[in-house]
Coordinates of C-alpha atoms in Angstrom, one line a residue:
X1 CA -115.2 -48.2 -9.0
X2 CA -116.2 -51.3 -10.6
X3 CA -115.9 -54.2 -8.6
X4 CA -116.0 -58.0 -9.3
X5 CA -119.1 -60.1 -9.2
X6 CA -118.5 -63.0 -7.0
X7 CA -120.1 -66.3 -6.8
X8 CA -120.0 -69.7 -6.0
X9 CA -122.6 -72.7 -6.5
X10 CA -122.1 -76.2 -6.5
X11 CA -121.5 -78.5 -9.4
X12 CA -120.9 -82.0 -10.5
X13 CA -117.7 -83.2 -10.7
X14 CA -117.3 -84.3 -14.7
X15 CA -114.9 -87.0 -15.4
X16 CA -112.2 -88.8 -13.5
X17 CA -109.6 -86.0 -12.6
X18 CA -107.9 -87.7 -10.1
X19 CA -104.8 -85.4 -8.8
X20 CA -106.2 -82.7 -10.6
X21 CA -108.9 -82.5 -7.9
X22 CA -112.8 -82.8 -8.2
X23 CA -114.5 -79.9 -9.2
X24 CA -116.6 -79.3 -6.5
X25 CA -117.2 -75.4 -6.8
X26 CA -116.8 -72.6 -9.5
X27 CA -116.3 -68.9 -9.0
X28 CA -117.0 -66.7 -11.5
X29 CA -115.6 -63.3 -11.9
X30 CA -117.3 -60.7 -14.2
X31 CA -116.7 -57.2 -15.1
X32 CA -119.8 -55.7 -17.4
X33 CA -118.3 -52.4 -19.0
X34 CA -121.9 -51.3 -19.4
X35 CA -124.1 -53.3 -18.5
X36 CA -125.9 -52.9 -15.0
X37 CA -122.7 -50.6 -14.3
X38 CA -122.0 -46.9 -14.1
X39 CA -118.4 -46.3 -15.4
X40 CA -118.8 -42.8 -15.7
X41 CA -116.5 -39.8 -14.9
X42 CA -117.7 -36.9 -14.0
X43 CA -121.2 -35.2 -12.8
X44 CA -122.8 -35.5 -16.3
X45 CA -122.9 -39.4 -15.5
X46 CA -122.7 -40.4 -19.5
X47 CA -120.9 -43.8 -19.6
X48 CA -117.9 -43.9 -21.1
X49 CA -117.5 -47.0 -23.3
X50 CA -113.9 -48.0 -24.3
X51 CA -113.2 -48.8 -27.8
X52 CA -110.1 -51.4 -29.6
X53 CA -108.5 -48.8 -31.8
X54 CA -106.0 -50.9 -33.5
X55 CA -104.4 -54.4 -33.2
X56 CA -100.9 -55.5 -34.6
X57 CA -98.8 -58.6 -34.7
X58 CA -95.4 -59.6 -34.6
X59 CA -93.5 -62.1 -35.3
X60 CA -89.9 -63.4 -34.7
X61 CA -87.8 -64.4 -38.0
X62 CA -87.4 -67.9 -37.7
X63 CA -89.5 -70.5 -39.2
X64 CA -90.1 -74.1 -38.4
X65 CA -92.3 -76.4 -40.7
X66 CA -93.9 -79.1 -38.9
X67 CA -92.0 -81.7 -41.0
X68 CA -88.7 -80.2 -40.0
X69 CA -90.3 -80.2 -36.1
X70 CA -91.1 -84.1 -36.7
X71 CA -87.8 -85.1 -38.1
X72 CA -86.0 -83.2 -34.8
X73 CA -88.5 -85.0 -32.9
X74 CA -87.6 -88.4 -34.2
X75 CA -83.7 -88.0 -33.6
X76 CA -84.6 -86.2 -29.9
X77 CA -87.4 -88.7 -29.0
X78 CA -86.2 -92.1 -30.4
X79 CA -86.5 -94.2 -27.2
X80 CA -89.9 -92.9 -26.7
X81 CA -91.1 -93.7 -30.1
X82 CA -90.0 -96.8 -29.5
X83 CA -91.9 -97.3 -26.2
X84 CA -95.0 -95.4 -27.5
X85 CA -95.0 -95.9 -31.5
X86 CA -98.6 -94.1 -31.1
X87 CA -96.8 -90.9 -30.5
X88 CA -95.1 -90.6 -34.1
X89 CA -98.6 -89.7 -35.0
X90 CA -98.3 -86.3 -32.5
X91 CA -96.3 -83.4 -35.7
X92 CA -99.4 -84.6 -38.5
X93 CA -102.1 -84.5 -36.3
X94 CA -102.1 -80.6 -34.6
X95 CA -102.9 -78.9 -38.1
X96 CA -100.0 -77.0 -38.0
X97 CA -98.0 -76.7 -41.0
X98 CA -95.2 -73.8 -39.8
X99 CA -94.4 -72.0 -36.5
X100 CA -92.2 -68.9 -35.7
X101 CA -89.6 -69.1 -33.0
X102 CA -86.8 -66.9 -31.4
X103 CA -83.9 -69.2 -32.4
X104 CA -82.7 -71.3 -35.1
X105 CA -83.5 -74.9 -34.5
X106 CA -79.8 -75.5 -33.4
X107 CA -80.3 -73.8 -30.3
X108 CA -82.5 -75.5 -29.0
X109 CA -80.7 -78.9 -29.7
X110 CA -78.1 -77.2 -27.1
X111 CA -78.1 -77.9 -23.8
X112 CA -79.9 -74.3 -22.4
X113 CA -80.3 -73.0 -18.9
X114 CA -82.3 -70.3 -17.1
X115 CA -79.4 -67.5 -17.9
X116 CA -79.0 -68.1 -21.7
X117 CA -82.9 -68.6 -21.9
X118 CA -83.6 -65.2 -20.0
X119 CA -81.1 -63.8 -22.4
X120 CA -83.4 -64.7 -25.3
X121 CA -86.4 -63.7 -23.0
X122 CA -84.7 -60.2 -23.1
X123 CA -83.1 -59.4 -26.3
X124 CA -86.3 -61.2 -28.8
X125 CA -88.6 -59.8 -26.5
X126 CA -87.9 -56.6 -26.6
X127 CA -87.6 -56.6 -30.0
X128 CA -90.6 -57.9 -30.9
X129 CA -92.6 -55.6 -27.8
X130 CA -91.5 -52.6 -29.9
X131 CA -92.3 -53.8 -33.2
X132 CA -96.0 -55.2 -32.3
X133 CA -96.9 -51.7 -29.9
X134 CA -95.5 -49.4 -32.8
X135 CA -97.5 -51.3 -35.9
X136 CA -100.6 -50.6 -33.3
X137 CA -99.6 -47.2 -32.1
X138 CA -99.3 -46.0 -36.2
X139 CA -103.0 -47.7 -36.9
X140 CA -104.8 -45.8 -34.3
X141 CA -103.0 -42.5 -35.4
X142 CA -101.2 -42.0 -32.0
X143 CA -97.3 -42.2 -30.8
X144 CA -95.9 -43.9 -27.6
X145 CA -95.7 -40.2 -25.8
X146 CA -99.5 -40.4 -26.0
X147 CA -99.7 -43.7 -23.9
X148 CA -100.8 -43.0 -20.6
X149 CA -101.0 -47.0 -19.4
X150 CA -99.2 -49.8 -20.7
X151 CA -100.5 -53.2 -19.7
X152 CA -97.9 -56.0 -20.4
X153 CA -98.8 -59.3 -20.2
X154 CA -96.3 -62.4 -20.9
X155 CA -96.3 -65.9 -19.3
X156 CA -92.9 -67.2 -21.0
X157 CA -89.7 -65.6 -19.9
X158 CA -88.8 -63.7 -16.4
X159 CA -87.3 -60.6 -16.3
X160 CA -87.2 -57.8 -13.4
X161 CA -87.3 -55.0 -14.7
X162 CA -90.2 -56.6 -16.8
X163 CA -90.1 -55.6 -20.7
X164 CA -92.4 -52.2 -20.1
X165 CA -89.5 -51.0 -18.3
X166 CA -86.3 -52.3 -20.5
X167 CA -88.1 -50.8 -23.6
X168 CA -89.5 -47.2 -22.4
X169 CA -86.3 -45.3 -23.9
X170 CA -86.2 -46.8 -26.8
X171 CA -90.3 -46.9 -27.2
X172 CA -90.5 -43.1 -26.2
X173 CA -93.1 -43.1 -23.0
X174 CA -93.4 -40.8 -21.2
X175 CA -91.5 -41.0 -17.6
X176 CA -94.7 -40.5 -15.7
X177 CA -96.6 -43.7 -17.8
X178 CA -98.4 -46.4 -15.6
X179 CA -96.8 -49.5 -16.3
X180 CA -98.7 -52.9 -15.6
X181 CA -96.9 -56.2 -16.3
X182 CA -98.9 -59.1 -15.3
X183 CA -97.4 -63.1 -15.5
X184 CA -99.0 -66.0 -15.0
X185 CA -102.4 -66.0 -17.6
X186 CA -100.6 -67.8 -20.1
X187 CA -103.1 -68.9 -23.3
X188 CA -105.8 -66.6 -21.7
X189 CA -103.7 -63.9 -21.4
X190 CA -104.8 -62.3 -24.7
X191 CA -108.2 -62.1 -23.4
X192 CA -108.0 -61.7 -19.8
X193 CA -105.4 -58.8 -20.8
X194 CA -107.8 -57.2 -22.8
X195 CA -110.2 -57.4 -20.2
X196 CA -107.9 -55.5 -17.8
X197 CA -107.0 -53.3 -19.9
X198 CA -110.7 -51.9 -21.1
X199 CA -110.7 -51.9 -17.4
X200 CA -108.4 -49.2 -16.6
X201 CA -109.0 -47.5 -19.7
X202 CA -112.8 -47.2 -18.4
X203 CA -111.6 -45.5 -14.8
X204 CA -109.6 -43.1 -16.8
X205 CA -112.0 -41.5 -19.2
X206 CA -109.7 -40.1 -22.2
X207 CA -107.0 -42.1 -21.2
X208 CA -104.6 -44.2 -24.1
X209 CA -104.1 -47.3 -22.8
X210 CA -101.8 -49.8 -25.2
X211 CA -101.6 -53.1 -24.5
X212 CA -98.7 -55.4 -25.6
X213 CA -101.5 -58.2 -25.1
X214 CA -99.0 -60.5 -25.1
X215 CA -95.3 -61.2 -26.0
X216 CA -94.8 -64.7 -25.6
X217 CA -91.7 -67.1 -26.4
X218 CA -92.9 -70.7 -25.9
X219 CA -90.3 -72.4 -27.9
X220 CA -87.4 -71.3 -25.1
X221 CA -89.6 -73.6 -22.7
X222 CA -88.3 -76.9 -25.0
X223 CA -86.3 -78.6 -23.1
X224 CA -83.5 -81.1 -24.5
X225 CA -83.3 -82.9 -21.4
X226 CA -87.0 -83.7 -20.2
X227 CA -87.6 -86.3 -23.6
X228 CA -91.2 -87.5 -22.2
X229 CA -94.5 -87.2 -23.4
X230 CA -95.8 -83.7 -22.5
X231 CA -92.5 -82.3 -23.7
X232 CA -93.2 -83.8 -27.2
X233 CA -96.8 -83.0 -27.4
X234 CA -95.4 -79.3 -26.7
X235 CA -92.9 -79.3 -29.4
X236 CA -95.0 -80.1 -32.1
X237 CA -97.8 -77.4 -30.7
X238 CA -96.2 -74.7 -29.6
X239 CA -94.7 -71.2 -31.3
X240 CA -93.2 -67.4 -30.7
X241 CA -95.2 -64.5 -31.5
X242 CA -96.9 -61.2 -30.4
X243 CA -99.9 -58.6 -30.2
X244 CA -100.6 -55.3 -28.6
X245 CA -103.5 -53.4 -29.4
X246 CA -104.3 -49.5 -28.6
X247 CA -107.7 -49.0 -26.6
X248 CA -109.3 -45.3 -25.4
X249 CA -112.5 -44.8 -23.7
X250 CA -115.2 -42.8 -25.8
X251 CA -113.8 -43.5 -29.2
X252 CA -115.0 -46.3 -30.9
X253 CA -112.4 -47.3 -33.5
X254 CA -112.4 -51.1 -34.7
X255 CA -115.1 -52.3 -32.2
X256 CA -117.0 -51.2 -27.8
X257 CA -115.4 -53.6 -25.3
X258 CA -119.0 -54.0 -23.8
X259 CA -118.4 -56.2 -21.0
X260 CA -115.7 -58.6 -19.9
X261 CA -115.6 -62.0 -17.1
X262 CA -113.8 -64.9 -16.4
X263 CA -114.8 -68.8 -15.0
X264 CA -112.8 -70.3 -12.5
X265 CA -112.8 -74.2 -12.4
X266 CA -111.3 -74.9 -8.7
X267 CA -109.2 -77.7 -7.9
X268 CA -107.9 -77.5 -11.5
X269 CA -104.2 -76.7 -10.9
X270 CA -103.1 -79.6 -12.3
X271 CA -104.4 -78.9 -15.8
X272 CA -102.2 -76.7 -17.4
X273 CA -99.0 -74.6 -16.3
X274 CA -95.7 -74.6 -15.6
X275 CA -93.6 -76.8 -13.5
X276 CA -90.0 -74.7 -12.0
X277 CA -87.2 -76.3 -12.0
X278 CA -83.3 -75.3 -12.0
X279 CA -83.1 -75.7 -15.5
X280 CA -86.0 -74.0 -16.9
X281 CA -90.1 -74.0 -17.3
X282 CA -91.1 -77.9 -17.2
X283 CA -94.5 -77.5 -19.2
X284 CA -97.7 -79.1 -17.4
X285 CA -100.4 -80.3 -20.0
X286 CA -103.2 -82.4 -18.9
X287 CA -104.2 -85.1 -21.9
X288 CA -107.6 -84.8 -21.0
X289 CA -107.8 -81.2 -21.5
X290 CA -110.3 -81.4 -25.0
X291 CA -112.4 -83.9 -23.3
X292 CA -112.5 -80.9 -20.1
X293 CA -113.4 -78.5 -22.9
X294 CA -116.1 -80.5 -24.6
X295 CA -117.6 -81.0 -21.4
X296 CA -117.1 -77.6 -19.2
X297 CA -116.6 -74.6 -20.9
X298 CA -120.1 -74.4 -22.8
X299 CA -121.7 -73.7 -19.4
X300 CA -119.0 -71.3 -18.3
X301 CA -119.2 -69.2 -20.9
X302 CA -122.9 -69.1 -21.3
X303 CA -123.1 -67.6 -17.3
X304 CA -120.1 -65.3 -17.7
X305 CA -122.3 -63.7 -21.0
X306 CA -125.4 -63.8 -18.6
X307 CA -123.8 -61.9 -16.1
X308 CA -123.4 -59.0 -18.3
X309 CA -126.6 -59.0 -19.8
X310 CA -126.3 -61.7 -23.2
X311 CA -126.8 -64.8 -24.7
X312 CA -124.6 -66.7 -26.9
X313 CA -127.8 -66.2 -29.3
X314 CA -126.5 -62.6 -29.3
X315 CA -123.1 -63.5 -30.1
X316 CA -122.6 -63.3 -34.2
X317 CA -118.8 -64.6 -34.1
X318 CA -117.0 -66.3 -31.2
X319 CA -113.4 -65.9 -31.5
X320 CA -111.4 -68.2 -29.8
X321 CA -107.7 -69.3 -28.8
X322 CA -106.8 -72.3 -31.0
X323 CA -105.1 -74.5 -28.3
X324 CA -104.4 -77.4 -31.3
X325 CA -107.1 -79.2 -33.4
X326 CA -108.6 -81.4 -31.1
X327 CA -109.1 -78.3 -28.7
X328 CA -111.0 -76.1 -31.4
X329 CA -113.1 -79.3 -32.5
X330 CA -114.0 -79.3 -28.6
X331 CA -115.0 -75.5 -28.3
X332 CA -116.9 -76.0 -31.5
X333 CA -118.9 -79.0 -29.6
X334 CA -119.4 -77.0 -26.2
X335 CA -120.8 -74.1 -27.8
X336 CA -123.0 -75.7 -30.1
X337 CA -121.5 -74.2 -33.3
X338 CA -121.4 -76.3 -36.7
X339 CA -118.4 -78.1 -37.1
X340 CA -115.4 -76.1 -39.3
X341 CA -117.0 -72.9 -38.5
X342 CA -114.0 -72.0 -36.2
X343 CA -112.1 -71.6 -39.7
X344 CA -110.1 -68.3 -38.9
X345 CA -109.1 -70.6 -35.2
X346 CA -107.9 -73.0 -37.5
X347 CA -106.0 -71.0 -40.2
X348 CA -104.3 -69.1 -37.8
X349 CA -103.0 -72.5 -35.5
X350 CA -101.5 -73.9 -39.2
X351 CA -99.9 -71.0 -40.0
X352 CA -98.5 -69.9 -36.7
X353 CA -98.9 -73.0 -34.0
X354 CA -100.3 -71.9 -30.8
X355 CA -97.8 -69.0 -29.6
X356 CA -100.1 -68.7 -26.2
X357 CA -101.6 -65.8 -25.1
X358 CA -101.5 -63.6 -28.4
X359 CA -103.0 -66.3 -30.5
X360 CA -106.4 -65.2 -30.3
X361 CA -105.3 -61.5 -31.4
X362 CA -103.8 -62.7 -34.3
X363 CA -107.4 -64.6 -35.0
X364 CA -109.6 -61.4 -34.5
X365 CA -107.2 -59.6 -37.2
X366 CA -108.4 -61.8 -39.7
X367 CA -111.6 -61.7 -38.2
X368 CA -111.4 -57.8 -38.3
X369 CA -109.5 -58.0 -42.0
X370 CA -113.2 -59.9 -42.8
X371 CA -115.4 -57.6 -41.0
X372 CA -116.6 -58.0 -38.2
X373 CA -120.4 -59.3 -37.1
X374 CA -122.4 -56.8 -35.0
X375 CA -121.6 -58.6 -31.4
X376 CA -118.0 -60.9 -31.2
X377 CA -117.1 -62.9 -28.0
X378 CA -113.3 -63.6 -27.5
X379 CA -112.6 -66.3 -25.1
X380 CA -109.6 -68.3 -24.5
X381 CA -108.7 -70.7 -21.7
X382 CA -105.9 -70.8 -19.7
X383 CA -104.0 -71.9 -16.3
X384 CA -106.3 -71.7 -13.3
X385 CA -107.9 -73.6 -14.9
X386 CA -109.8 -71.1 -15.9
X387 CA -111.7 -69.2 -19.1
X388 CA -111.9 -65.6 -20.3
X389 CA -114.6 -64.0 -21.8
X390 CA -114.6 -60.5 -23.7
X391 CA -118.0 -58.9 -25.6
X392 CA -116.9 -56.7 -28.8
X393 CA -119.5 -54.6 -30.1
X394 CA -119.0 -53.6 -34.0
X395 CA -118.4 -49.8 -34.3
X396 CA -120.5 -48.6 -36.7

């Protein structure tokens, strides 16, 4: 059984964080997949490594450019142009150029509640669940009655029974399938889901684990009737979109899923999430996040890679989730890396905005489409506020 490595040391507190708490403490989960741990099955004791088979996308069919985003903005927004002229500066300066969402632009101009936004949830969801866990169910050669686990992970939309279960006829799994949906991870739900994943997929040695890693519908979180600052900065960032991959212990496919952790920066809360309210998600953004990236995750990441053994000398490629331009400029800082070389980060947040936790899957396919260095990290940030760390080892 592999269990998490806990710790907790003392830190400065960086920057003024007011109600988002000091940072006194950090805790650091981390889950090496071979490293220092015996995942084996069996009384031969040979590790089984898990391997990424495929990875596929989805998309829904609407597109925004960022100049039709803008113009809305300016007819939605007026009196807060007005008082904050800066803001008008928000659309051209995120390096998108184009998002995907679930609706045409009209809908959202509509007064929406939580029924006809769970309806979306529901219906685009599911569609777009089946279309990105077939594309990666055809690339690793396999069919959904071969899926032992399915780990779905979505942040964006509520729904009991969760998607798993609403699509398993219509998918083809089999009745006795393990289904995990997990909420909550938001933009390091890619990663962390991976993580979790490899995880199970480890304990059962043979077992086809696919991971719809993650289905997430930001735009349905726009709301017409909170017009204030964060609600604008999450307009022009913010698109639909989807991932799943198909991962199988002892079969090495794409790339090894060597080792796996996460950072946890206490008294964070405040930083990003979701305020409830009876209308819908209220989005919570702190302004300061880049500045907390610069500053923080550098560290985080460089004792979440020394947990399971590695340097980020021995890391060829990060691969990171692009949470707007400012945000990749400040991982690019942290981690010491030449300015621009985040270029796939970047190509993928113009074309597609930041669509959450799937972002950084749509990255590694171009990263993959490319070719892959020997060792990749993927890391992404997310509520907690926390950050996720995954080691990819090329197959050969």
């Amino acid at each position: 059984m592999i269990k998490p490595e806990l710790r907790a040391a003392s830190s400065a507190a960086v920057g003024d964080w007011g109600r988002y708490g000091t940072m006194l403490n950090r805790i650091d989960f981390t889950f090496p997949l071979q490293h220092d741990v015996d995942i084996s099955a069996g009384a031969s004791g040979a590790s089984h490594q898990v391997g990424l088979l495929s990875l596929a996308t989805a998309l829904p069919p609407y597109v925004v450019g960022q100049e039709e985003a803008a113009a809305m903005a300016q007819l939605l927004f007026t009196d807060l142009f007005e008082r904050s002229p800066s803001m008008a500066s928000v659309f051209a300066n995120t390096g998108i150029r184009k998002r995907h969402v679930a609706r045409p632009v009209s809908w959202y101009l509509e007064p929406q509640g939580w029924p006809e936004r769970t309806a979306v949830y529901v219906e685009e969801g599911s569609r777009l669940f089946v279309e990105a866990a077939n594309k990666a169910l055809d690339a690793a050669g396999c069919v959904a009655n071969d899926v032992d686990i399915v780990v779905f992970i979505s942040s964006t939309g509520i729904a009991t029974p969760s998607l798993d279960a609403v699509v398993h006829r219509q998918m083809g799994f089999r009745p006795d399938i393990e289904r995990v949906p997990v909420f909550g991870l938001g933009c390091a739900g890619g990663v962390s889901g991976l993580a979790i994943a490899s995880r199970m997929a480890a304990a059962r040695p043979g077992s086809t684990v696919l991971m719809v890693v993650s289905l997430e519908l930001c735009s349905l979180a726009f709301r017409s009737d909170l017009l204030d600052k964060t609600n604008l900065i999450s307009a022009a960032l913010f698109g639909d979109g989807a991932a799943a991959c198909v991962l199988r212990s002892g079969q090495a496919g794409i790339a090894m899923i060597d080792g796996a952790g996460e950072h946890l920066w206490p008294d964070t809360l405040g930083i990003m999430g979701w305020n409830m309210d009876p209308v819908g998600f209220g989005v919570l953004l702190a302004p300061d996040l880049p500045a907390f990236a610069a500053t923080n995750l550098g560290p985080a990441v460089e004792g979440v890679l020394a947990r399971i053994g590695l340097g980020t000398a021995d890391i060829g490629r990060f691969i990171c989730h692009p949470g707007g331009a400012k945000v990749v400029t400040a991982i690019e800082r942290s981690l010491e890396l030449n300015q621009g070389s985040l270029d796939h980060e970047r190509t993928v947040l113009s074309d597609f905005g930041n669509m959450s936790a799937p972002t950084v899957l749509f990255v590694l396919a171009r990263a993959v489409a490319e070719g892959l260095p020997k060792r990749t990290a993927l890391l992404a940030m997310g509520p907690g506020f926390s950050a996720s760390c995954v080691s990819l080892v090329r197959a050969t």
